[in-house]
């Protein structure tokens, strides 16, 4: 069986370094808000190219804190609107609804699978306060046009960079393109911890101070509470692991790009289509989505032949029970592309650890379908 993603193999690549880092934390006797976290925040801000980074408990919290901080700072209020792609992982949208803000869903382009920038302007209203771009599947979703819209309408640009650590737009990295970015270090992401983790990057020092406080019970100094916050911290062991893995991120992404190049060159089944290829600089291939009208049969065929696949994502957010049962209609417009993608997308194995033999086998099985 070729697994969709073997975290065991990825961790084994850096086994000694990771064990040394964990041991260092264990032996130090200091497990929260210490040197590892400070070092990671410094290193990651430098890597992304922002002035600030704050480590938090997970990627969902990172996005929640960005919006919550904008509310605390008076930039947004209950009922304001945030534009977001309809075909994202639900966390992007949960961060908006959790803050009593209103997600305004925009369809992706069928060729890119990223938010269609031509459809954004007509969705902007007097209540719109931000555009949240999601660099889905590891592709840069930001475009110059999105930047121009944010300027024209004075909107905050928030990036959901959970799937695109290391990706670029021109020379700048995703996570530094807008006003603030949320990052997830869920184990399966390109930069993955050995548990949960997340971060916010930004150049806005007021915002970062607010988030630092919100994620630490809302305290500004010990036992003084300015906000009703929560406990949402990145722990020292995860920060130490991330410090190790950050050194290898560019190399890991390069290996992912090699896997993708192989897929692009070798998959030739007419029943399968691939997203339009963009330069490697702009895609770190968190996932490799393929599209097929007979997706469920293709998935079964791959499973029967020992290749594990996943669907990202089978039910779009606007059709999820959590919203429907509360009578919350996420979109008054139909979302046909999002729904077609939910029915045709299939993610095939993607990892820096796939070897040539695996790749040849995976492609052979796909082309035989
Ligand atoms: C993984 C993910 C998140 C959430 O990150 P967690 O660390 O799992 O909370 C948010 N947005 C997208 C697009 C993701 O893929």
XYZ file of C-alpha atoms and ligand atoms in Angstrom:
384
model
C 0.000 0.000 0.000
C 1.307 3.451 -0.912
C -0.025 5.694 1.813
C -1.389 9.140 1.073
C 1.156 10.708 3.383
C 3.559 8.912 5.694
C 4.351 11.236 8.574
C 6.522 8.498 9.991
C 8.793 8.651 6.939
C 8.961 12.449 7.031
C 9.867 12.508 10.718
C 12.416 9.719 10.214
C 14.280 11.943 7.728
C 15.190 14.312 10.576
C 15.055 11.771 13.371
C 18.292 12.639 15.189
C 17.841 16.392 15.010
C 14.247 16.146 16.217
C 15.129 13.851 19.100
C 17.950 16.166 20.155
C 15.626 19.182 20.051
C 12.941 17.436 22.108
C 15.478 16.193 24.633
C 16.824 19.719 25.005
C 13.351 20.954 25.962
C 12.633 18.025 28.255
C 15.911 18.525 30.087
C 15.497 22.291 30.320
C 12.487 22.087 32.626
C 10.830 24.980 30.747
C 7.839 23.981 28.626
C 5.862 27.075 27.649
C 6.773 30.541 26.405
C 10.495 30.057 26.569
C 13.550 30.232 24.362
C 12.348 27.743 21.750
C 9.194 29.691 21.092
C 11.082 32.998 20.959
C 13.628 31.495 18.556
C 10.942 30.034 16.332
C 9.003 33.308 16.203
C 12.199 35.092 15.217
C 13.233 32.494 12.627
C 9.811 32.159 11.084
C 9.235 35.922 10.782
C 12.606 36.169 9.077
C 11.789 33.268 6.756
C 8.378 34.653 5.785
C 9.669 38.201 5.574
C 7.566 39.992 8.179
C 8.522 42.061 11.204
C 6.557 39.903 13.609
C 5.484 36.353 14.270
C 3.513 35.066 17.222
C 3.172 31.348 17.890
C -0.316 30.105 18.787
C -1.975 26.768 19.471
C -3.114 25.898 15.935
C -3.975 27.320 12.534
C -7.661 27.830 13.229
C -6.796 29.919 16.282
C -4.293 31.942 14.243
C -7.116 33.006 11.911
C -9.575 33.510 14.764
C -7.080 35.751 16.589
C -6.398 37.933 13.552
C -10.081 38.753 13.159
C -10.685 39.031 16.895
C -7.770 41.459 17.225
C -9.170 43.585 14.412
C -12.421 43.721 16.384
C -10.643 44.615 19.618
C -8.757 47.351 17.787
C -11.983 48.778 16.338
C -11.206 47.890 12.722
C -14.139 45.457 12.476
C -17.392 44.919 14.326
C -20.100 42.238 14.556
C -21.859 41.756 11.227
C -19.010 43.021 9.049
C -18.212 40.974 5.978
C -15.098 39.048 5.023
C -14.644 37.760 1.477
C -13.319 34.199 1.364
C -13.120 31.417 -1.246
C -16.077 29.028 -1.157
C -13.922 25.930 -1.716
C -11.580 26.327 1.248
C -11.145 24.047 4.234
C -13.861 24.980 6.713
C -11.386 26.441 9.233
C -11.046 29.626 7.156
C -14.802 30.124 7.374
C -15.143 29.025 11.011
C -12.673 31.763 11.968
C -15.032 34.311 10.419
C -18.308 32.992 11.850
C -16.708 32.400 15.281
C -16.114 36.163 15.410
C -19.736 37.050 14.502
C -18.515 38.253 11.141
C -20.171 37.272 7.873
C -18.312 35.147 5.323
C -19.028 36.175 1.735
C -18.172 33.187 -0.416
C -16.516 33.608 -3.786
C -16.124 30.843 -6.336
C -12.716 29.562 -7.441
C -11.531 29.498 -11.021
C -11.902 26.050 -12.528
C -8.350 26.052 -13.881
C -6.579 27.350 -10.795
C -8.882 26.049 -8.028
C -8.052 29.325 -6.220
C -10.407 32.252 -5.555
C -11.440 33.850 -8.867
C -10.312 37.456 -8.575
C -12.687 38.538 -11.361
C -15.671 37.702 -9.126
C -14.559 39.583 -6.018
C -15.429 43.207 -6.762
C -19.162 42.605 -7.223
C -19.237 41.034 -3.735
C -17.793 44.069 -1.987
C -20.372 46.008 0.045
C -20.256 48.844 2.568
C -19.853 46.171 5.254
C -16.859 44.446 3.668
C -13.773 44.837 5.831
C -11.374 42.205 4.551
C -10.483 39.699 1.887
C -9.134 36.404 3.177
C -7.150 34.654 0.473
C -6.427 30.972 1.012
C -3.362 29.570 -0.741
C -5.177 26.295 -1.251
C -3.250 23.122 -2.110
C 0.025 25.076 -1.796
C -0.606 27.443 -4.728
C -0.298 31.177 -4.366
C -3.852 32.564 -4.530
C -2.846 36.208 -4.255
C -2.970 38.279 -7.423
C -2.110 41.900 -8.157
C -5.776 42.507 -8.753
C -6.640 41.346 -5.226
C -4.027 43.730 -3.848
C -5.513 46.578 -5.895
C -9.045 45.827 -4.685
C -7.873 45.926 -1.076
C -6.312 49.314 -1.683
C -9.252 50.710 -3.609
C -11.828 49.696 -0.994
C -9.580 50.001 2.099
C -9.894 46.337 2.959
C -7.560 44.306 5.133
C -5.853 41.507 3.268
C -5.641 38.370 5.385
C -3.841 35.259 4.158
C -4.693 31.737 5.193
C -1.237 30.264 4.669
C -1.970 26.899 6.306
C -1.155 25.005 3.111
C 1.580 27.077 1.516
C 4.604 27.544 3.781
C 7.495 28.631 1.592
C 5.413 29.551 -1.453
C 6.150 32.853 -3.196
C 4.536 35.633 -5.167
C 7.358 37.287 -7.119
C 10.127 37.476 -4.550
C 7.882 37.760 -1.511
C 6.648 34.777 0.435
C 2.991 34.046 1.031
C 2.330 35.070 4.600
C 3.935 38.454 3.962
C 1.710 39.658 1.128
C -1.107 41.195 3.145
C -1.858 42.755 6.538
C -1.734 39.518 8.518
C -1.469 35.801 7.853
C -2.502 32.676 9.728
C -0.288 29.584 9.514
C -1.013 26.039 10.641
C 1.643 23.543 11.709
C -0.743 20.583 11.849
C 1.486 17.514 11.316
C 0.411 16.953 7.710
C 1.197 20.477 6.503
C 4.378 21.312 4.583
C 5.860 22.669 7.816
C 4.328 20.291 10.331
C 4.822 19.928 14.075
C 4.435 16.669 15.990
C 1.081 17.840 17.268
C -0.870 21.059 16.910
C 0.703 24.437 16.303
C 0.078 27.687 14.495
C 1.337 31.235 14.048
C 0.386 34.689 12.893
C 2.805 36.768 10.831
C 2.348 40.488 10.278
C 4.171 43.812 10.068
C 1.533 45.427 12.305
C 2.986 45.808 15.805
C -0.314 46.858 17.364
C -2.029 43.792 15.932
C 0.696 41.420 17.062
C 0.649 42.763 20.626
C -3.113 42.306 20.763
C -2.862 38.722 19.485
C -0.038 37.889 21.875
C -2.283 38.964 24.662
C -5.500 37.324 23.377
C -3.728 33.983 23.012
C -2.469 34.222 26.589
C -5.788 34.710 28.442
C -5.950 38.336 27.302
C -3.213 39.361 29.687
C -0.820 42.203 29.006
C 1.338 41.404 32.000
C 1.098 38.672 34.563
C -2.340 38.731 36.235
C -3.463 41.870 34.407
C -6.174 41.158 31.825
C -7.061 43.631 29.127
C -9.155 41.246 26.986
C -11.248 38.153 27.617
C -8.758 35.887 25.886
C -8.123 32.191 25.845
C -5.234 29.830 26.325
C -3.839 29.336 22.815
C -0.071 28.996 23.024
C 2.538 27.149 21.011
C 4.425 24.866 23.391
C 8.190 24.591 23.647
C 8.458 21.043 22.315
C 6.527 21.928 19.162
C 8.519 25.128 18.714
C 11.765 23.147 19.015
C 10.577 20.635 16.408
C 9.498 23.465 14.110
C 12.888 25.121 14.455
C 14.467 21.915 13.168
C 12.016 21.423 10.336
C 12.057 25.044 9.191
C 15.702 24.533 8.150
C 14.605 21.784 5.790
C 11.415 23.357 4.467
C 12.821 24.689 1.201
C 14.443 21.342 0.422
C 11.210 19.480 1.276
C 9.261 21.813 -0.984
C 11.761 21.239 -3.783
C 11.176 17.499 -3.477
C 7.415 18.060 -3.595
C 7.913 20.104 -6.764
C 9.827 17.209 -8.310
C 6.969 14.855 -7.507
C 4.528 17.313 -9.073
C 6.665 17.686 -12.192
C 6.633 13.923 -12.599
C 2.847 13.824 -12.266
C 2.416 16.676 -14.754
C 4.665 14.955 -17.272
C 3.395 11.416 -16.869
C -0.330 11.466 -16.127
C -2.031 11.174 -19.497
C -5.389 9.553 -18.842
C -7.965 11.534 -20.874
C -10.518 11.024 -18.084
C -8.306 12.929 -15.665
C -7.529 16.630 -15.757
C -4.921 18.499 -13.790
C -5.045 22.093 -12.527
C -3.232 24.530 -14.780
C 0.465 24.387 -14.029
C 2.064 27.520 -12.575
C 5.768 28.205 -11.944
C 7.255 26.166 -9.093
C 8.120 29.348 -7.265
C 4.408 29.926 -6.758
C 3.410 26.396 -5.770
C 4.745 24.299 -2.908
C 2.310 21.443 -3.590
C 0.872 20.803 -0.172
C -1.517 18.537 -2.062
C -1.724 17.309 -5.628
C -5.354 17.558 -6.690
C -6.543 15.863 -9.855
C -10.044 16.163 -11.311
C -12.173 13.357 -12.710
C -15.875 13.131 -13.535
C -15.801 9.535 -12.355
C -13.952 10.461 -9.197
C -15.467 7.864 -6.883
C -14.727 5.030 -9.331
C -11.195 6.344 -9.819
C -10.684 6.446 -6.067
C -11.939 2.882 -5.741
C -9.651 1.768 -8.586
C -6.670 3.347 -6.828
C -7.597 1.841 -3.457
C -8.048 -1.603 -5.023
C -4.567 -1.251 -6.487
C -2.972 -0.163 -3.227
C -2.802 3.615 -3.640
C -4.365 5.678 -0.875
C -6.069 8.951 -1.832
C -8.152 11.631 -0.101
C -10.780 14.154 -1.176
C -10.225 17.844 -0.414
C -13.027 18.525 0.325
C -16.077 16.279 -0.171
C -18.703 18.649 1.310
C -18.332 22.396 0.773
C -18.732 24.578 3.867
C -22.063 26.051 2.763
C -23.546 22.538 2.777
C -22.227 21.512 6.183
C -24.660 20.604 8.920
C -23.036 22.959 11.424
C -24.311 25.910 9.422
C -27.483 24.429 7.966
C -28.877 23.296 11.323
C -28.554 26.811 12.694
C -30.371 28.148 9.666
C -27.250 30.002 8.575
C -27.191 30.268 4.829
C -23.599 30.951 3.869
C -24.414 31.927 0.310
C -27.497 33.281 -1.399
C -25.886 32.684 -4.807
C -25.399 29.207 -6.236
C -21.811 27.934 -6.114
C -21.654 25.522 -9.062
C -17.872 25.388 -9.451
C -17.341 24.732 -5.757
C -19.894 21.932 -5.918
C -18.403 20.409 -9.057
C -14.975 20.424 -7.391
C -16.394 18.690 -4.311
C -17.638 15.944 -6.622
C -14.610 15.605 -8.889
C -11.494 16.424 -6.837
C -9.146 13.678 -5.748
C -5.811 14.217 -3.998
C -3.161 11.669 -4.913
C -0.113 10.946 -2.732
C 2.163 13.962 -2.282
C 5.144 14.040 0.029
C 8.884 14.755 -0.031
C 9.398 11.066 0.769
C 7.839 9.453 -2.303
C 10.403 7.529 -4.324
C 10.559 6.966 -8.074
C 9.234 3.436 -7.800
C 6.133 4.668 -5.939
C 5.597 7.460 -8.438
C 5.867 5.177 -11.447
C 3.397 2.808 -9.876
C 0.889 5.542 -8.940
C 0.972 7.016 -12.457
C 0.636 3.599 -14.082
C -2.474 2.839 -12.019
C -4.027 6.248 -12.833
C -3.317 5.915 -16.538
C -4.841 2.430 -16.600
C -8.185 3.685 -15.283
C -5.193 23.039 8.156
C -5.909 24.265 7.752
C -6.354 25.205 8.691
C -6.398 24.954 10.159
O -5.240 24.606 10.760
P -5.229 23.740 12.116
O -3.837 23.906 12.596
O -5.571 22.353 11.753
O -6.225 24.368 13.030
C -6.872 26.392 8.216
N -7.002 26.631 6.905
C -6.627 25.732 5.974
C -6.779 26.079 4.534
C -6.077 24.520 6.367
O -5.716 23.629 5.436
